[in-house]
PDB file of C-alpha atoms in Angstrom:
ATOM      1  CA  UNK A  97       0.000   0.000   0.000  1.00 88.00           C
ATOM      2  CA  UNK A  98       2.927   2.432   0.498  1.00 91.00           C
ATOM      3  CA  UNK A  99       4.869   1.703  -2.423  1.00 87.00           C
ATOM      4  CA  UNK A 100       1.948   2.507  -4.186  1.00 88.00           C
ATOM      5  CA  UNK A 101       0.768   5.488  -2.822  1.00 91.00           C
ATOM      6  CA  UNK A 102       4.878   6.524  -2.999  1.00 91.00           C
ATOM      7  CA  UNK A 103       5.206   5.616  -6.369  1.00 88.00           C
ATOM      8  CA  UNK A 104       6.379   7.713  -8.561  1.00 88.00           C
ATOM      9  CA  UNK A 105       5.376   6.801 -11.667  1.00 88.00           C
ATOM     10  CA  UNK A 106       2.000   7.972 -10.702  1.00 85.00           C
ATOM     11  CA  UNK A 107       0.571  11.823 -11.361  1.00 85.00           C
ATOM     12  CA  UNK A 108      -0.738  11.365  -7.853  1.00 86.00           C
ATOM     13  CA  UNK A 109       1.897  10.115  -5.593  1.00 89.00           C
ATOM     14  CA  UNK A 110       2.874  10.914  -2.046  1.00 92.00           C
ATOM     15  CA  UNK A 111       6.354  12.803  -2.414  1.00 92.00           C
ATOM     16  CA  UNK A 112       8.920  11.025   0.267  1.00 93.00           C
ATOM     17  CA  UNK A 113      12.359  10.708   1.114  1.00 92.00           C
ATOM     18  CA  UNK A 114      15.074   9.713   3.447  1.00 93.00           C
ATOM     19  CA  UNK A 115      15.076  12.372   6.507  1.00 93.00           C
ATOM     20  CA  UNK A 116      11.461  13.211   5.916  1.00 95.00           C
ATOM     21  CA  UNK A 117       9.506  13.682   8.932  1.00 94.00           C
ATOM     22  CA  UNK A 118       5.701  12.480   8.710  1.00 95.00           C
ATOM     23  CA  UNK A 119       2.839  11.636  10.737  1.00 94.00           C
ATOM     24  CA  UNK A 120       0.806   8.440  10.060  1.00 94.00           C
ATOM     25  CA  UNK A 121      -2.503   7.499  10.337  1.00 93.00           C
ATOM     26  CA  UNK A 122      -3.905   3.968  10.264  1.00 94.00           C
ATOM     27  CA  UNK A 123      -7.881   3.610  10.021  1.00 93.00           C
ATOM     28  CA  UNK A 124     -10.095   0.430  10.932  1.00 93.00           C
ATOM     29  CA  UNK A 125     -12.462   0.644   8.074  1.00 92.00           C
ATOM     30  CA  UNK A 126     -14.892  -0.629  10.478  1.00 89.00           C
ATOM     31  CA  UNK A 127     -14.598  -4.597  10.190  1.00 89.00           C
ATOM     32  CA  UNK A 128     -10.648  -4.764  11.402  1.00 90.00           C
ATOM     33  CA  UNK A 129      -9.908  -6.251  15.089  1.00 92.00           C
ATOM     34  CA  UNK A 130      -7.460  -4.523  17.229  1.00 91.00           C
ATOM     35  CA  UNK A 131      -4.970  -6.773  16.673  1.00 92.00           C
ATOM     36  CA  UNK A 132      -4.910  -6.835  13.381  1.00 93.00           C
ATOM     37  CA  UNK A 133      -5.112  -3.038  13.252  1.00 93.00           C
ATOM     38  CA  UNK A 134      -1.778  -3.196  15.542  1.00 93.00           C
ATOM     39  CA  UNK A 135      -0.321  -5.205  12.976  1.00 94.00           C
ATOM     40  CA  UNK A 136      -0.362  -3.209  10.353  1.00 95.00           C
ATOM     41  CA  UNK A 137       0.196   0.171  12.561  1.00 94.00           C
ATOM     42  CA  UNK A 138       4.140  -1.964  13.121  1.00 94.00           C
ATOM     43  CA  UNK A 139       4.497  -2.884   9.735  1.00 94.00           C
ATOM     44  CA  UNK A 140       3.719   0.411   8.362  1.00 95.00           C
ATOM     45  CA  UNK A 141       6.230   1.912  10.871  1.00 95.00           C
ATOM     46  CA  UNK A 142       9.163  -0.259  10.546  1.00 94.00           C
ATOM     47  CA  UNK A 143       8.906   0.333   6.369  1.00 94.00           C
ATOM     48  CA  UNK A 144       8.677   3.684   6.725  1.00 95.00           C
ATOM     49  CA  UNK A 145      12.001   3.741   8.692  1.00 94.00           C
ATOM     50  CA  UNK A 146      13.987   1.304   6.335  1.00 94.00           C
ATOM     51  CA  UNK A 147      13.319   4.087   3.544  1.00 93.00           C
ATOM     52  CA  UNK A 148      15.006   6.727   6.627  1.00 94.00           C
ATOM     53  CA  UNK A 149      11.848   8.230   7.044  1.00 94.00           C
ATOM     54  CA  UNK A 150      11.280   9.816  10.259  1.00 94.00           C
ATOM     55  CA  UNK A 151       7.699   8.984  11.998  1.00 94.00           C
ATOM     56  CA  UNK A 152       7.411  11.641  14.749  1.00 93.00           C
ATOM     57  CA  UNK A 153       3.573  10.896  14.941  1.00 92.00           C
ATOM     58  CA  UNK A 154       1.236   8.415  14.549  1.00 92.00           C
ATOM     59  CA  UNK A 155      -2.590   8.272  14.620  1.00 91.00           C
ATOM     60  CA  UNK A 156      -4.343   4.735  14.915  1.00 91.00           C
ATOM     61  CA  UNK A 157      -8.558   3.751  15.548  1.00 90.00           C
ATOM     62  CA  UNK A 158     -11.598   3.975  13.854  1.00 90.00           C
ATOM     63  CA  UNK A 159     -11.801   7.075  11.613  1.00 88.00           C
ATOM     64  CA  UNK A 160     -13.580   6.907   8.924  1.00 88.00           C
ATOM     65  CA  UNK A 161     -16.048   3.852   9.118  1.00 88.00           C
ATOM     66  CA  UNK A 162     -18.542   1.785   7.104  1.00 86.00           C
ATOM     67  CA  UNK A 163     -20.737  -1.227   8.695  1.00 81.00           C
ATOM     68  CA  UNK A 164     -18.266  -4.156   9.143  1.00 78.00           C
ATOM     69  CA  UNK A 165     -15.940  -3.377   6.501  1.00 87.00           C
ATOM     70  CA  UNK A 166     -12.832  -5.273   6.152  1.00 87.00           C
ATOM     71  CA  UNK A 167      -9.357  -3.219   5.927  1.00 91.00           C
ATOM     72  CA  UNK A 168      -7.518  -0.427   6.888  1.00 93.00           C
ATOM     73  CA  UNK A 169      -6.697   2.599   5.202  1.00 93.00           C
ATOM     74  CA  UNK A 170      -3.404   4.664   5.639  1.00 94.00           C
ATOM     75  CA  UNK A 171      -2.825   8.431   5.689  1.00 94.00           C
ATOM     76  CA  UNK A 172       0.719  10.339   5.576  1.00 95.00           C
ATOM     77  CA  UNK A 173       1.383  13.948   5.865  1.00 95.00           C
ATOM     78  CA  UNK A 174       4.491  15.921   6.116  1.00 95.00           C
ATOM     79  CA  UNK A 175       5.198  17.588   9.231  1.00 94.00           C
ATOM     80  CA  UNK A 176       6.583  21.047   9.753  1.00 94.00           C
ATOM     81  CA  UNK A 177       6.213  23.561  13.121  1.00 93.00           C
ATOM     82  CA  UNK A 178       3.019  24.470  11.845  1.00 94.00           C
ATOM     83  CA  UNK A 179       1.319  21.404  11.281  1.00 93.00           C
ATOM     84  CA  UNK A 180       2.867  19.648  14.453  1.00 91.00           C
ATOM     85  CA  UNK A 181       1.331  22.729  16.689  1.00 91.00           C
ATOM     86  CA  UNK A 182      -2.077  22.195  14.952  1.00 90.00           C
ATOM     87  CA  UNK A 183      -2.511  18.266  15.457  1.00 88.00           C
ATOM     88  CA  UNK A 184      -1.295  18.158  18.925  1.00 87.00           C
ATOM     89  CA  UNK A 185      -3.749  20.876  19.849  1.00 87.00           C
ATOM     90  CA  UNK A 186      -6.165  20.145  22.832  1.00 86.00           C
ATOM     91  CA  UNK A 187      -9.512  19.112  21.393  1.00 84.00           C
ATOM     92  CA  UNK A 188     -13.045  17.241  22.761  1.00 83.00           C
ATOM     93  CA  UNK A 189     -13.671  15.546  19.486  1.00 82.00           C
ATOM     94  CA  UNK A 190     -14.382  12.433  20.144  1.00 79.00           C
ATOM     95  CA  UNK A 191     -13.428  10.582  17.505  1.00 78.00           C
ATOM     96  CA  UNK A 192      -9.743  12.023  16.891  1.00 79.00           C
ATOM     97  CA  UNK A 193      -7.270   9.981  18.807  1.00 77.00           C
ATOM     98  CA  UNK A 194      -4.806  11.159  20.759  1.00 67.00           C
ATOM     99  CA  UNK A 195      -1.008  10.719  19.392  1.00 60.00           C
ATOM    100  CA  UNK A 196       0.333   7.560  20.105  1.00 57.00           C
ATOM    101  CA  UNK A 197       3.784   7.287  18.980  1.00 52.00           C
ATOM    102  CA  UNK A 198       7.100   9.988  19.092  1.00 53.00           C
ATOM    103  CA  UNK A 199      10.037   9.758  16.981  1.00 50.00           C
ATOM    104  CA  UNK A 200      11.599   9.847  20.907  1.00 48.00           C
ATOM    105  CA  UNK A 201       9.961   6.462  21.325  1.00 49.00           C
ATOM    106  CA  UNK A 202      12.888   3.743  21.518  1.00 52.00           C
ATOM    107  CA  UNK A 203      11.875   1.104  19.342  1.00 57.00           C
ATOM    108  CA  UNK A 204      11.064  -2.293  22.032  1.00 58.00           C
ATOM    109  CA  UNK A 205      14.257  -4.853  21.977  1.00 62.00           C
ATOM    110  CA  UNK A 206      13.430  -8.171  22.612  1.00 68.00           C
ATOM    111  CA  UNK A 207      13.466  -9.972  25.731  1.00 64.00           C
ATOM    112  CA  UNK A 208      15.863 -13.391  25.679  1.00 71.00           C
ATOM    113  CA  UNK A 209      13.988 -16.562  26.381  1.00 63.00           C
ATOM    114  CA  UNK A 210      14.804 -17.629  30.131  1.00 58.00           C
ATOM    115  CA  UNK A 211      17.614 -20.235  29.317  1.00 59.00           C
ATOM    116  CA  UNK A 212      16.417 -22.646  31.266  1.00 55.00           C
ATOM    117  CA  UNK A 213      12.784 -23.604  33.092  1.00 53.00           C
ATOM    118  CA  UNK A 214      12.266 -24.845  36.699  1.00 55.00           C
ATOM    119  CA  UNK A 215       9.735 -27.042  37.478  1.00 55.00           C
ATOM    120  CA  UNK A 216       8.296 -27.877  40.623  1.00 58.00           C
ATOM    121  CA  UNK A 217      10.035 -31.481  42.202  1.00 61.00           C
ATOM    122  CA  UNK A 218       8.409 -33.094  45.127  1.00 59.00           C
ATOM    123  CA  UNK A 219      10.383 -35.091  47.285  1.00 56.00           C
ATOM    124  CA  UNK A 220      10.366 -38.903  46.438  1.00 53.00           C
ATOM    125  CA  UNK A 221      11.422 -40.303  49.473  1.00 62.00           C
ATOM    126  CA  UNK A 222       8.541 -38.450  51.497  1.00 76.00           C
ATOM    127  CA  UNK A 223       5.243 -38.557  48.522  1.00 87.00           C
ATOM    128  CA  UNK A 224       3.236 -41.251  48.618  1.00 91.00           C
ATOM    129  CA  UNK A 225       3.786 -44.004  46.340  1.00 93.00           C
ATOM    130  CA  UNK A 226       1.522 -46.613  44.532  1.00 93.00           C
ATOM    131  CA  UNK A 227       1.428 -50.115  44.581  1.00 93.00           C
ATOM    132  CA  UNK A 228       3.119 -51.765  41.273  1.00 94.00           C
ATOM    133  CA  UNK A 229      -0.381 -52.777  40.778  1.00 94.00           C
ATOM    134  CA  UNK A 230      -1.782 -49.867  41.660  1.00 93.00           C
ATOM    135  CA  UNK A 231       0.617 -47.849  39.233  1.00 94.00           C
ATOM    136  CA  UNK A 232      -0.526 -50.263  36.486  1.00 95.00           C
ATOM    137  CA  UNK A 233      -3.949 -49.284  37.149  1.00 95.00           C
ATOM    138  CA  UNK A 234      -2.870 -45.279  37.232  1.00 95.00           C
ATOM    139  CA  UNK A 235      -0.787 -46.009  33.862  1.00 95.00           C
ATOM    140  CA  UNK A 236      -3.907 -47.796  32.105  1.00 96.00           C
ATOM    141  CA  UNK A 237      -6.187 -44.823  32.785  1.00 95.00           C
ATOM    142  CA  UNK A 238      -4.157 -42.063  31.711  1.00 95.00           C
ATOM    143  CA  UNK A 239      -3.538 -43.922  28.206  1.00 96.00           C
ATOM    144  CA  UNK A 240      -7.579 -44.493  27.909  1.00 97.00           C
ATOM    145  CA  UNK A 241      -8.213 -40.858  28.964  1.00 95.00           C
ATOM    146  CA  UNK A 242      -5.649 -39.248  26.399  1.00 95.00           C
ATOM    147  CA  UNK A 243      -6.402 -41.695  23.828  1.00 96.00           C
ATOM    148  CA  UNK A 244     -10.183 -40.890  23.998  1.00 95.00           C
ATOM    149  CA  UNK A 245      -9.966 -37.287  24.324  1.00 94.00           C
ATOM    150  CA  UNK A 246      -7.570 -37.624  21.021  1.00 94.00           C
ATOM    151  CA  UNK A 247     -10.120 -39.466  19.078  1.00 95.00           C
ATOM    152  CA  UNK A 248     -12.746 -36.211  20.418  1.00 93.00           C
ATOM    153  CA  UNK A 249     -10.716 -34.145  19.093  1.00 92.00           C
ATOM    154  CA  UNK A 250     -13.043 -33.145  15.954  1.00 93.00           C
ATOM    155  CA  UNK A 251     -16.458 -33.519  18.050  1.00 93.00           C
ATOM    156  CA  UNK A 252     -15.227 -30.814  21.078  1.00 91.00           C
ATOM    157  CA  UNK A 253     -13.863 -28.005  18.064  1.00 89.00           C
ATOM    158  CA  UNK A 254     -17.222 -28.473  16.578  1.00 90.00           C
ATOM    159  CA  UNK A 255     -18.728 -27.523  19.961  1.00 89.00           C
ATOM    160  CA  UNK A 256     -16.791 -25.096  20.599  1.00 85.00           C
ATOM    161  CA  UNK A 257     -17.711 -23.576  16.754  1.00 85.00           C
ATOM    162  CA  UNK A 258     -20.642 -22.762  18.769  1.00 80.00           C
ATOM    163  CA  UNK A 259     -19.501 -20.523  21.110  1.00 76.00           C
ATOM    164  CA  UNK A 260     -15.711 -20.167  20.817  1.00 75.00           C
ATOM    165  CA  UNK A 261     -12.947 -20.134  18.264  1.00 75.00           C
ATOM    166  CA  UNK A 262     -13.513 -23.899  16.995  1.00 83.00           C
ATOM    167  CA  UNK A 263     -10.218 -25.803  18.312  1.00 86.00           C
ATOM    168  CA  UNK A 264     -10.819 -26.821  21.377  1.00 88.00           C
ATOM    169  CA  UNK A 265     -10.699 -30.257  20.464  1.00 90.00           C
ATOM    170  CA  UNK A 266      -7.237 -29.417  18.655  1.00 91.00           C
ATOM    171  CA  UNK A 267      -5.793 -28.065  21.847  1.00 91.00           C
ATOM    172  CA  UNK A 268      -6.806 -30.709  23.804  1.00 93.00           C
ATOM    173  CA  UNK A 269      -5.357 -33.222  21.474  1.00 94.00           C
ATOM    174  CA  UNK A 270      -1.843 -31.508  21.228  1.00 93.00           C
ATOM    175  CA  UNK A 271      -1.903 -31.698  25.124  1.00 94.00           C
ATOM    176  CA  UNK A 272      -3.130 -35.379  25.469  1.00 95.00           C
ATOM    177  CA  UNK A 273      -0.567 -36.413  22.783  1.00 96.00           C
ATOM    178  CA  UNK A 274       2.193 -35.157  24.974  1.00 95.00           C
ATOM    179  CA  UNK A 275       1.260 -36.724  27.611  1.00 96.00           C
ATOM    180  CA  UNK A 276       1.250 -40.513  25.703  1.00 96.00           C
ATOM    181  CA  UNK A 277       4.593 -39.367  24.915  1.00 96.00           C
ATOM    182  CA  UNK A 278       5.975 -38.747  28.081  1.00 96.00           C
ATOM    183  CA  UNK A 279       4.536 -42.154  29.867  1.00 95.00           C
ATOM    184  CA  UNK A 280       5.682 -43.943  26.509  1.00 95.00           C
ATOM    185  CA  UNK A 281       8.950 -42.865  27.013  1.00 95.00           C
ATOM    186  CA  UNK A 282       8.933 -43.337  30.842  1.00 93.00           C
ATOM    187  CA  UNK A 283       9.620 -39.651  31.662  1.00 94.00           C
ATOM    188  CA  UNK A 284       6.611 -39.343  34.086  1.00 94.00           C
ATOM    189  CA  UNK A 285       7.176 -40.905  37.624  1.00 94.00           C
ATOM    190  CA  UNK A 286       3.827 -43.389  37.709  1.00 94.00           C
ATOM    191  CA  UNK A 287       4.430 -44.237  40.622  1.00 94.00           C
ATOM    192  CA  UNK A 288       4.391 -40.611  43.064  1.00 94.00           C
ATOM    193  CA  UNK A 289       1.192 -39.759  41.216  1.00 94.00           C
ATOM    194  CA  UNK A 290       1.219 -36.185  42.928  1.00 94.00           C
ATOM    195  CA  UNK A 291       4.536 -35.333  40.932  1.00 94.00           C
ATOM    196  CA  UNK A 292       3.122 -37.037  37.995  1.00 94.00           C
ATOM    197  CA  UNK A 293       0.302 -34.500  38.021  1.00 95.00           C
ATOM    198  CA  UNK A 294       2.429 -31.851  38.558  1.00 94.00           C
ATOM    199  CA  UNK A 295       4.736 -33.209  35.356  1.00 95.00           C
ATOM    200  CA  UNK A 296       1.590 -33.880  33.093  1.00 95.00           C
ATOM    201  CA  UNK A 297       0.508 -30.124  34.204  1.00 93.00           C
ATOM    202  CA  UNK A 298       3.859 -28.220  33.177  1.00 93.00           C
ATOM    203  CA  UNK A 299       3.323 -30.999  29.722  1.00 94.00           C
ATOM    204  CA  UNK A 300      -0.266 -29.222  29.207  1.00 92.00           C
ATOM    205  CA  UNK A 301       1.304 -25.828  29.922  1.00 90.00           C
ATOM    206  CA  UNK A 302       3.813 -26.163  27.335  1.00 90.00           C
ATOM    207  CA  UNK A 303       2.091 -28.216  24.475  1.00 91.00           C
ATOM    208  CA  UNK A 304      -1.323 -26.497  25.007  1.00 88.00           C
ATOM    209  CA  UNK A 305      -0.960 -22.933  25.543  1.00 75.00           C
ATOM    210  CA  UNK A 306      -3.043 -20.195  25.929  1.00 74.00           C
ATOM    211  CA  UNK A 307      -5.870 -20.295  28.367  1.00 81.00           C
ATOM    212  CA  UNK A 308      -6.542 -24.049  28.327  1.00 85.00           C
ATOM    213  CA  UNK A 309      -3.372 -24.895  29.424  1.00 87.00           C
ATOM    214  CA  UNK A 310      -2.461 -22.746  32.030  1.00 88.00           C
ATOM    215  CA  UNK A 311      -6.025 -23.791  33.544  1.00 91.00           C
ATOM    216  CA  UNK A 312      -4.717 -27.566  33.241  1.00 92.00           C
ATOM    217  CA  UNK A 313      -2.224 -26.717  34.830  1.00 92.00           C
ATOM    218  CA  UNK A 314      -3.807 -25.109  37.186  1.00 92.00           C
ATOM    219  CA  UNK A 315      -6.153 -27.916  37.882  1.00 93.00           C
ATOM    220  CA  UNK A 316      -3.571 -30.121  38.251  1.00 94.00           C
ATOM    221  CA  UNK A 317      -1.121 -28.671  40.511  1.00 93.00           C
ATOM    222  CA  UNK A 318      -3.732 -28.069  42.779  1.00 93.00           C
ATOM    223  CA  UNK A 319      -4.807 -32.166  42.949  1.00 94.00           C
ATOM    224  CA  UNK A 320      -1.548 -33.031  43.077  1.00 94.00           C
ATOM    225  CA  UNK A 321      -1.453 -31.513  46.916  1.00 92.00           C
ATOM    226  CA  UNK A 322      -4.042 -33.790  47.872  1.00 92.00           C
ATOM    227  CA  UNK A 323      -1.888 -37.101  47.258  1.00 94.00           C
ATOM    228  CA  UNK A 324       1.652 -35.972  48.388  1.00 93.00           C
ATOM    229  CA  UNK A 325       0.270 -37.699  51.980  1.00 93.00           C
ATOM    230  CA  UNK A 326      -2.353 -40.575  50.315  1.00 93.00           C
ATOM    231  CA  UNK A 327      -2.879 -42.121  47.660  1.00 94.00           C
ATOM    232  CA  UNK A 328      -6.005 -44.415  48.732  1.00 93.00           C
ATOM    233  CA  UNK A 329      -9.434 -44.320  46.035  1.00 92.00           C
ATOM    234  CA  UNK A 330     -10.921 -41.304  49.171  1.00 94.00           C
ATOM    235  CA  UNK A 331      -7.479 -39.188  48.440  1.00 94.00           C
ATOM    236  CA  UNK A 332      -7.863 -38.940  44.582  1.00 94.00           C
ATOM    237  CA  UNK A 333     -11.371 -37.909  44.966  1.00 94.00           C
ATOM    238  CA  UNK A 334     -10.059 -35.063  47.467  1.00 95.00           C
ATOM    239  CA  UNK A 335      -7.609 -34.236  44.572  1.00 94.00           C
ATOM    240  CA  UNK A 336     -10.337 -33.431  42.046  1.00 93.00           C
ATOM    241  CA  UNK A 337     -11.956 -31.344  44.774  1.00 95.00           C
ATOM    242  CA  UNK A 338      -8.752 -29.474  45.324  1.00 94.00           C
ATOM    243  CA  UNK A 339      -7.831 -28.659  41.666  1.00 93.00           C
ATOM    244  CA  UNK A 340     -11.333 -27.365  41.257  1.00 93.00           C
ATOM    245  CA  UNK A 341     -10.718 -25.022  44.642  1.00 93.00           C
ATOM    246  CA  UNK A 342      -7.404 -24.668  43.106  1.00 91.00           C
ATOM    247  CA  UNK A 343      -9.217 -23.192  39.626  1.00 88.00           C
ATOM    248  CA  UNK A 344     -12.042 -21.183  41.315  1.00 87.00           C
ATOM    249  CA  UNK A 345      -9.670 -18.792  43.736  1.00 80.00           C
TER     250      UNK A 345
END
């Protein structure tokens, strides 16, 4: 879009250069989300600044509108003393957005990923421990729960078409894949079944993401408390009980 309005074989082209100073405007025809809108507010930004341009001020919202229309439209204008006094004038229209970015403004450097996570161990020697049968049993239900909620997966995204963004069922899959992984490949400690909930949590964190996972997580954490001390058919109900207290505070 800015190559063409800057283009100059065409009679009506923007005039720019390198050391120009401009302010931008980016307009939500009506139909754009936020984020989107954000989007193209960045990328508008950093290509004006590759060509040296300098973007002292820039404008971003809904404008100029029509009933759910898709796109954005973008508006440049040279700045000099007089037309910097005029736009950052005081005024009570309410559709004219304040100024949202300065040529001061720092451009954002990234953050480093931690290089390294830490994940909660409980002590072996003191968590309660399952039977070899027992840890059978715990083994045999967590492969029939993730295989089942797998097979799902289609069914829950077309409930969730309904009343959410339709991959519900694809979240949950990614998640309950992981976790077939991990006892596949003997990585989750069967037999402490509190740290194995804690493991299979930071697994649904990590494969999941977004909301769902952190609320697995979550949910699990908070069961696992219940069976550091017992791990009798009473305790695991009193684990479900705490990871829902654990989700609700």
């Amino acid at each position: 879009m800015l190559n063409h309005m800057t283009d100059i074989t065409s009679s009506t082209h923007f005039s720019l250069k390198s050391g120009d100073a401009v302010a931008l405007a980016v307009n939500n025809l009506g139909g754009t989300s936020v984020l989107e809108l954000y989007v193209v507010v960045k990328e508008a930004i950093a290509y004006l600044e590759s060509r040296g341009v300098v973007v002292e001020q820039v404008y971003s919202g809904a404008l100029i509108t029509s009933l759910e229309m898709a796109g954005v439209s973008l508006t440049l204008l040279h700045l000099d003393d007089s037309r910097r006094r005029c736009l950052n004038q005081e005024t009570a229209a309410p559709g004219w957005p304040r100024q949202s970015w300065l040529s001061s403004y720092s451009s954002p450097q990234p953050i480093p990923a931690p290089a390294s996570t830490t994940y909660t161990r409980l002590s072996t020697e003191t968590a309660a421990c399952l039977s070899e049968g027992g840890e059978k049993a715990f083994r045999r239900a967590l492969l029939h729960a993730c295989r089942a909620l797998s097979q799902c997966d289609q069914q829950l995204n077309d409930l969730d078409c309904r009343s959410g963004d339709g991959d519900c069922g694809s979240t949950i899959r990614r998640g309950a894949q992981a976790v077939i992984e991990a006892i596949s490949s003997d990585r989750l400690p069967l037999d402490t079944p509190s740290q194995a909930l804690i493991d299979i949590g930071h697994i649904a964190e990590d494969t999941m993401g977004g909301a769902s996972g952190g609320l697995y997580s979550l949910l699990l954490s908070g069961a696992a408390q219940a069976l550091v001390e017992d791990v009798s058919p009473k305790a695991w109900v009193h684990a479900l009980k705490a990871g829902m207290e654990t989700l609700s505070k």
